[in-house]
XYZ file of N, CA, C and O in Angstrom:
420
model
N 0.851 -1.173 0.000
C 0.000 0.000 0.000
C 0.897 1.236 0.000
O 1.795 1.363 0.805
N 0.619 2.140 -0.937
C 1.372 3.386 -0.960
C 0.513 4.492 -0.374
O -0.709 4.475 -0.481
N 1.144 5.403 0.269
C 0.406 6.507 0.889
C 0.745 7.798 0.174
O 1.891 8.056 -0.173
N -0.267 8.599 -0.039
C -0.072 9.885 -0.691
C 0.035 10.990 0.331
O 0.260 10.764 1.516
N -0.144 12.163 -0.155
C -0.089 13.342 0.705
C -1.518 13.765 1.010
O -2.343 13.910 0.120
N -1.843 13.975 2.266
C -3.184 14.422 2.638
C -4.226 13.373 2.309
O -4.060 12.196 2.600
N -5.284 13.782 1.645
C -6.377 12.868 1.307
C -6.131 12.094 0.022
O -6.877 11.181 -0.302
N -5.094 12.465 -0.733
C -4.795 11.789 -1.990
C -3.984 10.533 -1.747
O -3.045 10.511 -0.966
N -4.356 9.453 -2.420
C -3.586 8.227 -2.362
C -3.582 7.612 -3.758
O -4.639 7.346 -4.331
N -2.401 7.393 -4.351
C -2.329 6.869 -5.707
C -2.967 5.492 -5.882
O -3.309 5.114 -6.993
N -3.169 4.754 -4.820
C -3.780 3.423 -4.945
C -5.225 3.502 -5.421
O -5.786 2.514 -5.877
N -5.832 4.669 -5.311
C -7.212 4.833 -5.749
C -7.315 5.332 -7.185
O -8.405 5.592 -7.673
N -6.198 5.444 -7.873
C -6.193 5.860 -9.277
C -6.859 4.776 -10.128
O -6.646 3.585 -9.911
N -7.690 5.172 -11.079
C -8.310 4.236 -12.007
C -8.779 5.006 -13.228
O -8.842 6.235 -13.218
N -9.102 4.271 -14.273
C -9.609 4.907 -15.478
C -10.952 5.555 -15.182
O -11.751 5.041 -14.390
N -11.182 6.660 -15.819
C -12.436 7.376 -15.624
C -13.251 7.353 -16.911
O -12.746 7.029 -17.982
N -14.491 7.707 -16.760
C -15.356 7.835 -17.920
C -14.945 9.078 -18.692
O -14.217 9.923 -18.200
N -15.450 9.206 -19.902
C -15.080 10.336 -20.743
C -15.495 11.670 -20.171
O -16.562 11.829 -19.598
N -14.631 12.636 -20.314
C -14.890 14.008 -19.886
C -14.310 14.936 -20.948
O -13.235 14.675 -21.475
N -15.011 15.998 -21.251
C -14.490 17.001 -22.185
C -14.693 18.374 -21.564
O -15.697 18.620 -20.897
N -13.750 19.250 -21.752
C -13.859 20.626 -21.292
C -13.717 21.536 -22.501
O -12.697 21.512 -23.182
N -14.734 22.305 -22.768
C -14.722 23.263 -23.867
C -14.908 24.643 -23.233
O -15.915 24.888 -22.574
N -13.941 25.515 -23.398
C -14.024 26.849 -22.801
C -13.483 27.883 -23.780
O -12.769 27.552 -24.716
N -13.813 29.117 -23.543
C -13.174 30.229 -24.230
C -12.217 30.827 -23.212
O -12.644 31.379 -22.190
N -10.944 30.709 -23.447
C -9.935 31.109 -22.465
C -10.005 32.601 -22.129
O -9.556 33.033 -21.075
N -10.625 33.390 -23.012
C -10.770 34.826 -22.755
C -12.070 35.148 -22.021
O -12.368 36.301 -21.751
N -12.867 34.115 -21.735
C -14.119 34.317 -21.013
C -15.242 34.883 -21.860
O -16.243 35.344 -21.327
N -15.089 34.844 -23.169
C -16.117 35.375 -24.058
C -17.258 34.368 -24.197
O -17.032 33.196 -24.470
N -18.473 34.836 -24.010
C -19.647 33.976 -24.137
C -20.008 33.830 -25.610
O -19.962 34.793 -26.360
N -20.346 32.612 -26.017
C -20.769 32.414 -27.398
C -21.526 31.110 -27.522
O -21.288 30.154 -26.771
N -22.433 31.076 -28.474
C -23.194 29.847 -28.719
C -22.286 28.751 -29.291
O -22.579 27.563 -29.153
N -21.174 29.127 -29.904
C -20.230 28.151 -30.458
C -19.701 27.214 -29.366
O -19.498 26.024 -29.606
N -19.509 27.730 -28.173
C -19.028 26.893 -27.063
C -20.062 25.806 -26.754
O -19.710 24.650 -26.533
N -21.336 26.181 -26.762
C -22.412 25.201 -26.520
C -22.413 24.152 -27.632
O -22.474 22.958 -27.376
N -22.356 24.605 -28.885
C -22.352 23.669 -30.015
C -21.154 22.732 -29.946
O -21.288 21.526 -30.176
N -19.975 23.268 -29.617
C -18.782 22.423 -29.504
C -18.924 21.432 -28.346
O -18.514 20.273 -28.447
N -19.497 21.876 -27.235
C -19.713 20.986 -26.083
C -20.660 19.849 -26.414
O -20.428 18.696 -26.057
N -21.745 20.171 -27.117
C -22.685 19.125 -27.529
C -22.032 18.167 -28.522
O -22.278 16.958 -28.483
N -21.165 18.699 -29.391
C -20.435 17.840 -30.322
C -19.509 16.889 -29.588
O -19.443 15.694 -29.914
N -18.811 17.394 -28.582
C -17.918 16.537 -27.781
C -18.723 15.459 -27.063
O -18.344 14.293 -27.035
N -19.856 15.843 -26.500
C -20.715 14.899 -25.772
C -21.233 13.809 -26.705
O -21.236 12.629 -26.365
N -21.636 14.199 -27.898
C -22.161 13.254 -28.885
C -21.094 12.272 -29.352
O -21.375 11.093 -29.572
N -19.863 12.740 -29.479
C -18.788 11.902 -30.020
C -18.060 11.068 -28.969
O -17.203 10.258 -29.320
N -18.395 11.245 -27.707
C -17.718 10.504 -26.648
C -18.268 9.075 -26.593
O -19.472 8.877 -26.423
N -17.401 8.111 -26.760
C -17.844 6.721 -26.810
C -18.254 6.195 -25.434
O -19.205 5.444 -25.300
N -17.531 6.572 -24.396
C -17.847 6.055 -23.060
C -18.087 7.216 -22.108
O -17.192 7.979 -21.805
N -19.353 7.351 -21.680
C -19.734 8.397 -20.739
C -20.498 7.742 -19.602
O -21.689 7.528 -19.688
N -19.849 7.399 -18.557
C -20.551 6.851 -17.397
C -21.365 5.632 -17.753
O -20.852 4.617 -18.176
N -22.677 5.738 -17.634
C -23.584 4.609 -17.839
C -24.010 4.448 -19.293
O -24.974 3.773 -19.587
N -23.323 5.080 -20.201
C -23.692 5.018 -21.620
C -23.819 3.571 -22.086
O -22.899 2.778 -21.924
N -24.964 3.237 -22.636
C -25.177 1.901 -23.163
C -25.538 0.862 -22.118
O -25.630 -0.315 -22.422
N -25.778 1.281 -20.877
C -26.095 0.291 -19.840
C -27.463 -0.342 -20.060
O -27.684 -1.470 -19.699
N -28.386 0.400 -20.634
C -29.678 -0.141 -21.027
C -30.247 0.779 -22.093
O -29.970 1.965 -22.114
N -31.042 0.259 -23.001
C -31.405 1.004 -24.210
C -32.503 2.058 -24.076
O -32.686 2.855 -24.981
N -33.241 2.092 -22.970
C -34.437 2.923 -22.911
C -34.278 4.299 -22.269
O -35.224 5.067 -22.211
N -33.136 4.588 -21.716
C -32.984 5.902 -21.086
C -31.601 6.455 -21.365
O -30.697 5.737 -21.774
N -31.450 7.729 -21.129
C -30.155 8.365 -21.315
C -29.204 7.997 -20.197
O -29.574 7.355 -19.220
N -27.980 8.422 -20.336
C -26.977 8.095 -19.336
C -26.758 9.232 -18.351
O -25.874 9.175 -17.515
N -27.529 10.281 -18.448
C -27.389 11.392 -17.520
C -26.294 12.363 -17.906
O -26.072 13.345 -17.223
N -25.597 12.096 -19.005
C -24.534 12.996 -19.435
C -25.146 14.290 -19.945
O -26.240 14.312 -20.479
N -24.451 15.357 -19.754
C -24.950 16.641 -20.213
C -23.852 17.671 -20.218
O -22.677 17.343 -20.131
N -24.261 18.924 -20.326
C -23.288 20.003 -20.317
C -23.657 21.005 -19.226
O -24.819 21.140 -18.856
N -22.671 21.679 -18.732
C -22.861 22.729 -17.740
C -22.595 24.050 -18.443
O -21.552 24.219 -19.077
N -23.560 24.958 -18.371
C -23.413 26.241 -19.053
C -23.524 27.376 -18.038
O -23.980 27.183 -16.909
N -23.123 28.563 -18.463
C -23.273 29.734 -17.607
C -24.745 30.066 -17.454
O -25.574 29.738 -18.299
N -25.065 30.758 -16.371
C -26.435 31.184 -16.131
C -26.858 32.158 -17.237
O -26.202 33.179 -17.434
N -27.938 31.852 -17.958
C -28.406 32.763 -19.017
C -29.232 33.911 -18.425
O -30.424 34.059 -18.703
N -28.586 34.723 -17.598
C -29.256 35.772 -16.836
C -30.045 36.742 -17.722
O -31.200 37.056 -17.435
N -29.448 37.209 -18.787
C -30.128 38.168 -19.666
C -31.398 37.553 -20.248
O -32.454 38.203 -20.315
N -31.310 36.289 -20.663
C -32.487 35.593 -21.198
C -33.569 35.458 -20.124
O -34.741 35.746 -20.373
N -33.176 35.010 -18.908
C -34.158 34.859 -17.831
C -34.867 36.181 -17.555
O -36.079 36.226 -17.393
N -34.109 37.259 -17.491
C -34.696 38.569 -17.214
C -35.701 38.976 -18.298
O -36.693 39.649 -18.007
N -35.446 38.544 -19.537
C -36.365 38.885 -20.624
C -37.638 38.040 -20.590
O -38.610 38.360 -21.268
N -37.645 36.957 -19.809
C -38.766 36.020 -19.815
C -39.669 36.097 -18.591
O -40.788 35.592 -18.619
N -39.199 36.689 -17.494
C -40.000 36.699 -16.266
C -40.659 38.061 -16.057
O -40.173 39.082 -16.539
N -41.769 38.056 -15.318
C -42.508 39.291 -15.057
C -42.229 39.826 -13.654
O -42.987 40.626 -13.137
N -41.147 39.373 -13.041
C -40.792 39.828 -11.702
C -39.293 40.162 -11.672
O -38.554 39.822 -12.584
N -38.881 40.835 -10.637
C -37.495 41.270 -10.501
C -36.621 40.113 -9.993
O -36.904 39.537 -8.953
N -35.592 39.768 -10.746
C -34.639 38.750 -10.304
C -33.564 39.405 -9.439
O -33.211 40.560 -9.668
N -33.025 38.653 -8.477
C -31.896 39.182 -7.700
C -30.675 39.354 -8.606
O -30.675 38.879 -9.750
N -29.629 39.984 -8.133
C -28.420 40.143 -8.951
C -27.857 38.788 -9.395
O -27.992 37.788 -8.686
N -27.242 38.777 -10.578
C -26.598 37.561 -11.081
C -25.629 37.032 -10.031
O -24.865 37.785 -9.445
N -25.692 35.737 -9.782
C -24.854 35.113 -8.758
C -25.573 34.959 -7.430
O -25.066 34.327 -6.509
N -26.781 35.541 -7.336
C -27.551 35.469 -6.088
C -28.786 34.586 -6.206
O -29.603 34.546 -5.300
N -28.948 33.909 -7.345
C -30.079 32.998 -7.498
C -29.618 31.754 -8.260
O -28.568 31.748 -8.882
N -30.415 30.701 -8.153
C -30.109 29.418 -8.792
C -31.165 29.091 -9.826
O -32.275 29.598 -9.769
N -30.810 28.210 -10.724
C -31.741 27.764 -11.748
C -31.513 26.284 -12.010
O -30.402 25.781 -11.860
N -32.554 25.603 -12.396
C -32.433 24.199 -12.767
C -33.333 23.912 -13.947
O -34.261 24.670 -14.231
N -33.049 22.840 -14.635
C -33.850 22.451 -15.788
C -34.381 21.044 -15.546
O -33.632 20.162 -15.141
N -35.661 20.860 -15.789
C -36.271 19.537 -15.686
C -36.993 19.252 -16.994
O -37.661 20.127 -17.546
N -36.821 18.055 -17.508
C -37.495 17.651 -18.728
C -38.679 16.781 -18.344
O -38.515 15.680 -17.823
N -39.869 17.295 -18.577
C -41.102 16.617 -18.168
C -41.965 16.346 -19.387
O -41.899 17.051 -20.388
N -42.814 15.367 -19.251
C -43.745 15.046 -20.319
C -44.822 16.122 -20.423
O -45.154 16.779 -19.439
N -45.356 16.293 -21.602
C -46.461 17.231 -21.805
C -47.789 16.626 -21.361
O -48.785 17.328 -21.226
N -47.796 15.317 -21.120
C -49.008 14.614 -20.695
C -49.150 14.752 -19.181
O -48.379 14.158 -18.422
N -50.148 15.501 -18.684
C -50.280 15.737 -17.239
C -50.608 14.490 -16.431
O -50.388 14.445 -15.234
N -51.102 13.429 -17.060
C -51.435 12.210 -16.303
C -50.293 11.199 -16.292
O -50.304 10.261 -15.513
N -49.292 11.387 -17.152
C -48.199 10.411 -17.262
C -47.430 10.263 -15.955
O -47.037 9.165 -15.579
N -47.223 11.351 -15.241
C -46.457 11.254 -13.997
C -47.249 10.574 -12.891
O -46.691 10.117 -11.905
N -48.562 10.465 -13.044
C -49.403 9.806 -12.036
C -49.371 8.285 -12.174
O -49.744 7.578 -11.249
N -48.912 7.789 -13.328
C -48.932 6.351 -13.582
C -48.082 5.552 -12.594
O -48.372 4.417 -12.300
N -47.035 6.132 -12.055
C -46.109 5.399 -11.180
C -46.423 5.565 -9.692
O -45.738 5.011 -8.852
N -47.483 6.280 -9.353
C -47.801 6.503 -7.944
C -48.217 5.230 -7.220
O -48.028 5.105 -6.020
N -48.813 4.286 -7.913
C -49.300 3.058 -7.290
C -48.229 1.987 -7.168
O -48.469 0.935 -6.598
N -47.050 2.219 -7.706
C -45.994 1.187 -7.689
C -45.359 1.086 -6.329
O -45.269 1.944 -5.545
């Protein structure tokens, strides 16, 4: 057994699933970064649970900056300053009864 420094220990090293980092080193925002990120995600052969079963996704996705300007253009109320609020995305069915189907399980 080899011991590392602090909490790190080389014995826990192992291959990881695919990861890609697409950034603009100058911090410039652009839709091209999103397109490139989606391209990297699409072309990655092994991403976590990819291919574990055919009926659902593997949970892989991209992390983007908060689209504050867009949110402000869409809401009818005052948002707090950028960096002072959170946002999340959920993909739901358009069928209002579909989510009730699993309540009896």
